[in-house]
Coordinates of C-alpha atoms and ligand atoms in Angstrom, one line a residue:
M1 CA -33.1 -29.7 -5.8
S2 CA -31.3 -31.5 -8.6
H3 CA -28.2 -33.6 -7.7
H4 CA -27.4 -34.7 -11.3
A5 CA -23.8 -35.1 -12.3
C6 CA -24.0 -32.9 -15.1
D7 CA -25.2 -29.8 -13.3
T8 CA -22.3 -29.9 -10.8
V9 CA -19.5 -27.6 -11.5
K10 CA -16.5 -28.5 -9.7
L11 CA -14.0 -26.2 -8.2
L12 CA -10.6 -25.8 -10.1
T13 CA -7.6 -27.1 -7.9
I14 CA -3.9 -26.3 -7.9
N15 CA -3.5 -29.5 -10.1
D16 CA -6.2 -28.5 -12.6
L17 CA -3.9 -25.3 -12.8
S18 CA -0.9 -27.0 -13.5
A19 CA -2.4 -29.5 -16.1
M20 CA -3.3 -26.3 -17.9
K21 CA 0.3 -25.0 -18.2
K22 CA 1.1 -28.5 -19.4
R23 CA -1.1 -28.4 -22.0
G24 CA -0.1 -24.8 -22.9
E25 CA -3.8 -23.7 -22.3
K26 CA -3.5 -20.0 -21.1
I27 CA -4.9 -19.4 -17.5
S28 CA -7.3 -16.3 -16.8
C29 CA -7.3 -14.6 -13.6
L30 CA -9.0 -11.2 -12.4
T31 CA -9.2 -9.6 -9.1
A32 CA -12.5 -9.7 -7.3
Y33 CA -13.6 -8.3 -3.9
D34 CA -17.4 -8.9 -3.6
A35 CA -19.9 -11.8 -4.3
S36 CA -21.8 -10.0 -7.0
F37 CA -18.6 -9.6 -9.1
S38 CA -17.4 -13.0 -8.0
A39 CA -20.5 -14.7 -9.4
L40 CA -20.2 -12.7 -12.6
I41 CA -16.6 -13.6 -13.1
D42 CA -17.1 -17.3 -12.1
K43 CA -19.8 -17.6 -14.8
S44 CA -17.6 -15.8 -17.6
G45 CA -15.0 -19.1 -17.2
V46 CA -12.3 -17.1 -15.7
D47 CA -10.0 -19.6 -14.0
I48 CA -8.8 -17.6 -10.8
M49 CA -10.1 -14.7 -8.7
L50 CA -7.4 -13.0 -6.9
V51 CA -8.7 -10.9 -3.7
G52 CA -6.0 -8.7 -4.1
D53 CA -4.8 -6.1 -1.4
S54 CA -5.4 -3.7 -4.5
L55 CA -8.7 -3.3 -2.7
G56 CA -6.9 -1.0 -0.5
M57 CA -6.7 1.4 -3.6
V58 CA -9.9 0.6 -5.8
V59 CA -12.3 -0.3 -2.7
Q60 CA -10.8 1.7 0.1
G61 CA -9.8 4.6 -1.7
H62 CA -6.1 4.7 -0.3
S63 CA -2.9 5.7 -2.4
T64 CA -1.2 2.6 -1.8
T65 CA -1.9 -1.1 -0.5
I66 CA 0.0 -0.6 2.8
P67 CA -3.2 0.3 5.1
V68 CA -4.9 -3.1 4.2
T69 CA -5.4 -5.1 7.3
I70 CA -5.9 -9.0 7.4
D71 CA -9.4 -8.4 8.8
D72 CA -10.0 -6.4 5.6
M73 CA -8.6 -9.3 3.7
V74 CA -10.7 -12.0 5.7
Y75 CA -14.0 -10.0 5.0
H76 CA -13.4 -9.5 1.2
T77 CA -12.0 -13.2 0.7
R78 CA -15.4 -14.6 2.5
C79 CA -17.5 -12.4 0.1
V80 CA -15.8 -13.9 -2.9
S81 CA -15.6 -17.4 -2.1
S82 CA -19.0 -17.6 -1.0
A83 CA -20.3 -16.9 -4.5
R84 CA -18.2 -18.8 -6.6
K85 CA -18.5 -22.4 -8.2
R86 CA -15.8 -23.2 -10.2
A87 CA -13.1 -20.5 -9.8
F88 CA -10.0 -21.0 -7.7
V89 CA -9.5 -18.2 -4.9
I90 CA -6.4 -16.8 -3.8
A91 CA -6.3 -14.2 -1.2
D92 CA -3.5 -11.7 -0.5
L93 CA -1.5 -11.6 2.6
P94 CA -1.6 -7.9 3.4
F95 CA 1.4 -5.6 4.3
M96 CA 3.2 -6.9 7.7
S97 CA 0.9 -9.9 8.0
Y98 CA 3.9 -12.4 7.1
S99 CA 6.8 -10.8 9.1
S100 CA 7.7 -14.1 10.8
P101 CA 6.9 -17.6 9.9
E102 CA 4.4 -17.9 12.8
N103 CA 2.6 -14.5 11.9
A104 CA 2.3 -15.6 8.4
A105 CA 0.9 -18.9 9.4
T106 CA -1.7 -17.6 11.6
N107 CA -2.8 -14.9 9.1
A108 CA -2.6 -17.6 6.3
A109 CA -5.2 -19.7 8.5
K110 CA -7.6 -17.0 8.7
L111 CA -7.7 -16.4 5.0
M112 CA -8.3 -20.1 4.3
Q113 CA -10.4 -21.0 7.5
M114 CA -12.6 -17.8 7.7
G115 CA -12.1 -16.4 3.9
G116 CA -12.3 -19.7 2.3
A117 CA -9.3 -19.2 0.2
Q118 CA -7.6 -22.0 -1.7
M119 CA -4.2 -20.2 -1.7
V120 CA -2.4 -17.2 -0.3
K121 CA -0.2 -14.9 -2.0
L122 CA 2.8 -12.9 -0.7
E123 CA 5.2 -10.4 -2.0
G124 CA 9.0 -11.0 -2.4
P125 CA 11.5 -13.7 -2.3
R126 CA 10.6 -14.8 1.5
M127 CA 11.6 -18.6 1.0
E128 CA 11.6 -18.9 4.9
I129 CA 8.1 -18.1 5.0
I130 CA 6.8 -19.6 2.0
S131 CA 8.5 -23.0 2.9
F132 CA 7.0 -22.8 6.5
L133 CA 3.6 -22.2 5.2
V134 CA 3.8 -25.1 2.7
D135 CA 4.9 -27.3 5.5
Q136 CA 1.7 -26.5 7.2
G137 CA -0.3 -27.5 4.3
I138 CA -1.0 -24.0 2.9
P139 CA -0.6 -23.4 -0.6
V140 CA 1.5 -20.4 -1.5
C141 CA 1.6 -18.1 -4.5
G142 CA 4.6 -15.9 -5.0
H143 CA 4.9 -12.6 -6.5
L144 CA 8.1 -10.9 -7.8
G145 CA 8.8 -8.0 -9.8
L146 CA 7.1 -4.6 -9.1
L147 CA 6.0 -5.3 -5.1
P148 CA 3.4 -2.8 -4.2
Q149 CA 3.9 -3.5 -0.3
S150 CA 7.4 -2.1 -0.9
I151 CA 6.4 1.0 -2.7
N152 CA 7.8 3.5 -0.1
R153 CA 11.3 1.3 -0.5
L154 CA 11.0 1.3 -4.5
G155 CA 10.1 4.8 -4.6
G156 CA 7.4 4.5 -7.4
Y157 CA 5.6 2.1 -9.5
K158 CA 8.0 1.2 -12.5
V159 CA 9.2 -1.7 -14.3
Q160 CA 11.3 -4.0 -12.7
G161 CA 14.1 -6.2 -14.0
K162 CA 15.3 -4.0 -16.7
D163 CA 19.0 -4.5 -16.1
L164 CA 20.9 -7.7 -16.5
V165 CA 21.7 -7.7 -12.7
E166 CA 18.1 -7.0 -11.7
A167 CA 16.9 -9.6 -14.1
E168 CA 19.2 -12.4 -12.6
K169 CA 18.2 -11.7 -9.5
I170 CA 14.3 -12.0 -10.4
I171 CA 15.3 -15.4 -12.1
A172 CA 17.0 -16.7 -9.3
D173 CA 14.1 -15.6 -6.8
A174 CA 11.6 -17.3 -9.1
Y175 CA 13.5 -20.6 -9.0
Q176 CA 14.2 -20.6 -5.3
L177 CA 10.5 -19.7 -4.8
Q178 CA 9.5 -22.7 -6.7
Q179 CA 12.2 -24.9 -4.8
S180 CA 10.7 -23.6 -1.5
G181 CA 7.1 -25.0 -2.5
A182 CA 5.3 -22.2 -4.0
G183 CA 2.6 -23.5 -6.2
L184 CA 2.0 -20.5 -8.7
L185 CA 4.0 -17.2 -9.4
V186 CA 2.7 -13.8 -10.0
L187 CA 5.1 -11.6 -12.1
E188 CA 4.3 -7.8 -12.1
C189 CA 5.7 -5.1 -14.4
V190 CA 8.7 -6.9 -15.9
P191 CA 10.1 -7.1 -19.5
A192 CA 8.1 -9.5 -21.6
M193 CA 11.5 -11.4 -22.5
L194 CA 12.4 -11.7 -18.8
A195 CA 9.0 -13.1 -17.9
K196 CA 8.9 -15.3 -21.0
E197 CA 12.3 -17.0 -19.7
I198 CA 10.9 -17.7 -16.2
S199 CA 7.9 -19.1 -17.4
T200 CA 9.7 -21.4 -19.6
R201 CA 12.1 -22.5 -16.9
L202 CA 9.8 -23.0 -13.8
S203 CA 7.2 -25.9 -13.7
I204 CA 4.9 -24.1 -11.6
P205 CA 2.4 -21.8 -13.5
V206 CA 3.4 -17.9 -14.2
I207 CA 0.8 -15.3 -14.0
G208 CA 1.7 -12.1 -15.5
I209 CA 0.2 -8.5 -15.0
G210 CA 2.5 -6.0 -17.2
A211 CA 4.8 -9.1 -17.9
G212 CA 4.1 -9.7 -21.8
I213 CA 2.2 -12.5 -23.6
D214 CA 4.4 -15.4 -22.9
C215 CA 3.5 -16.2 -19.1
D216 CA 1.4 -19.1 -18.6
G217 CA -1.6 -16.7 -17.6
Q218 CA -2.7 -13.3 -17.1
V219 CA -4.4 -11.3 -14.2
L220 CA -5.7 -7.6 -14.3
V221 CA -7.2 -5.6 -11.6
L222 CA -10.9 -5.7 -12.3
Y223 CA -11.7 -2.0 -12.0
D224 CA -8.9 -1.2 -14.2
M225 CA -10.3 -3.4 -17.1
L226 CA -13.8 -1.9 -16.8
D227 CA -12.4 1.6 -16.7
I228 CA -14.0 2.5 -13.5
G229 CA -10.4 3.2 -11.5
I230 CA -10.2 6.3 -9.4
V231 CA -6.6 6.8 -10.8
K232 CA -5.6 6.5 -14.4
R233 CA -5.5 2.9 -16.0
P234 CA -2.0 1.7 -15.9
R235 CA -0.3 1.3 -19.5
F236 CA -0.3 -2.6 -19.0
S237 CA -4.1 -2.7 -18.6
R238 CA -6.8 -2.4 -21.4
N239 CA -10.4 -1.1 -21.1
F240 CA -12.5 -4.3 -22.0
M241 CA -15.7 -2.1 -21.9
Q242 CA -14.8 -0.5 -25.2
E243 CA -15.4 -4.0 -26.7
S244 CA -18.7 -4.7 -25.0
A245 CA -22.0 -3.1 -24.0
T246 CA -22.3 -4.7 -20.5
I247 CA -20.0 -5.7 -17.6
E248 CA -20.4 -9.3 -18.1
G249 CA -19.6 -9.0 -21.8
A250 CA -16.3 -6.9 -21.0
I251 CA -15.2 -9.9 -18.6
H252 CA -16.2 -12.6 -21.3
A253 CA -14.2 -10.6 -23.7
Y254 CA -11.0 -10.5 -21.4
N255 CA -11.5 -14.1 -20.7
E256 CA -11.4 -15.0 -24.5
A257 CA -8.7 -12.5 -25.1
V258 CA -6.6 -14.4 -22.6
K259 CA -7.5 -18.0 -23.6
Q260 CA -6.7 -17.0 -27.1
S261 CA -3.4 -15.2 -26.6
R262 CA -4.7 -12.0 -27.9
F263 CA -4.1 -10.0 -24.4
P264 CA -1.6 -8.5 -23.9
T265 CA -0.2 -7.2 -27.0
S266 CA 3.0 -5.1 -27.2
E267 CA 1.0 -2.1 -26.6
Q268 CA 0.5 -3.3 -22.9
S269 CA 4.1 -4.9 -22.7
F270 CA 7.6 -3.6 -21.6
Ligands
KIV301 O1 -3.3 -6.8 -5.2 C1 -3.6 -7.2 -6.3 O2 -4.4 -7.2 -7.0 C2 -2.4 -8.1 -7.1 C3 -2.5 -8.2 -8.4 C4 -2.2 -6.7 -9.1 C5 -1.2 -9.1 -8.8 O3 -1.5 -8.4 -6.5

């Protein structure tokens, strides 16, 4: 066993991600659900792995994320966090696992203590829940725009914040989320101009999916960008297997494209 400083890779922290935003360095993120992909994504230099409740769709084969349980999330989070050396690991709090501050704290603790997550993500402008978690020392990533756990209320997977009233509500929510102590924000399926404004105004890093090129970072669902999804690949994603003969190469190409601001283009934006 060698313990030379030069071969120790350090885990990224929330401070590293904030420093990247300050430097104007793009933050790359992919979803991950198991140890093999975790190791591969980690090796490719992707900064964040999100154990998304999208696993309900791409791993479990459901049509929404609603059936995913906290035990499912703990299991997959542990698989991912055990295999990485550098990437920051965020785990989703699934549907109804943060219906009260106490409930949220109990479930977030499971993701961190048993799953090894460094941060938890929850959907919507839930300021009371966010500040309660942050008070317990739990780092929180917000998620605004399209909220897949609210799909039955929204009535479909569509672009959010298209009219002025909706856009102003998302801007106000984003600001309050930051005030409540959220350390990161995911913006999903919103017009590129709106995401640009929010990314510029907030001091915390904003990670976009279907939110244009001007976010501080990008995230995609792994199986979409490898083009092995069960359902049709969403317009905001891209098949990175077209640029590579191997899965490792496709992940590397995605990381480079994000870092060099070559992804997304207007083709994948709204
Ligand atoms: O569940 C998930 O994978 C997500 C991303 C799409 C942001 O929340």
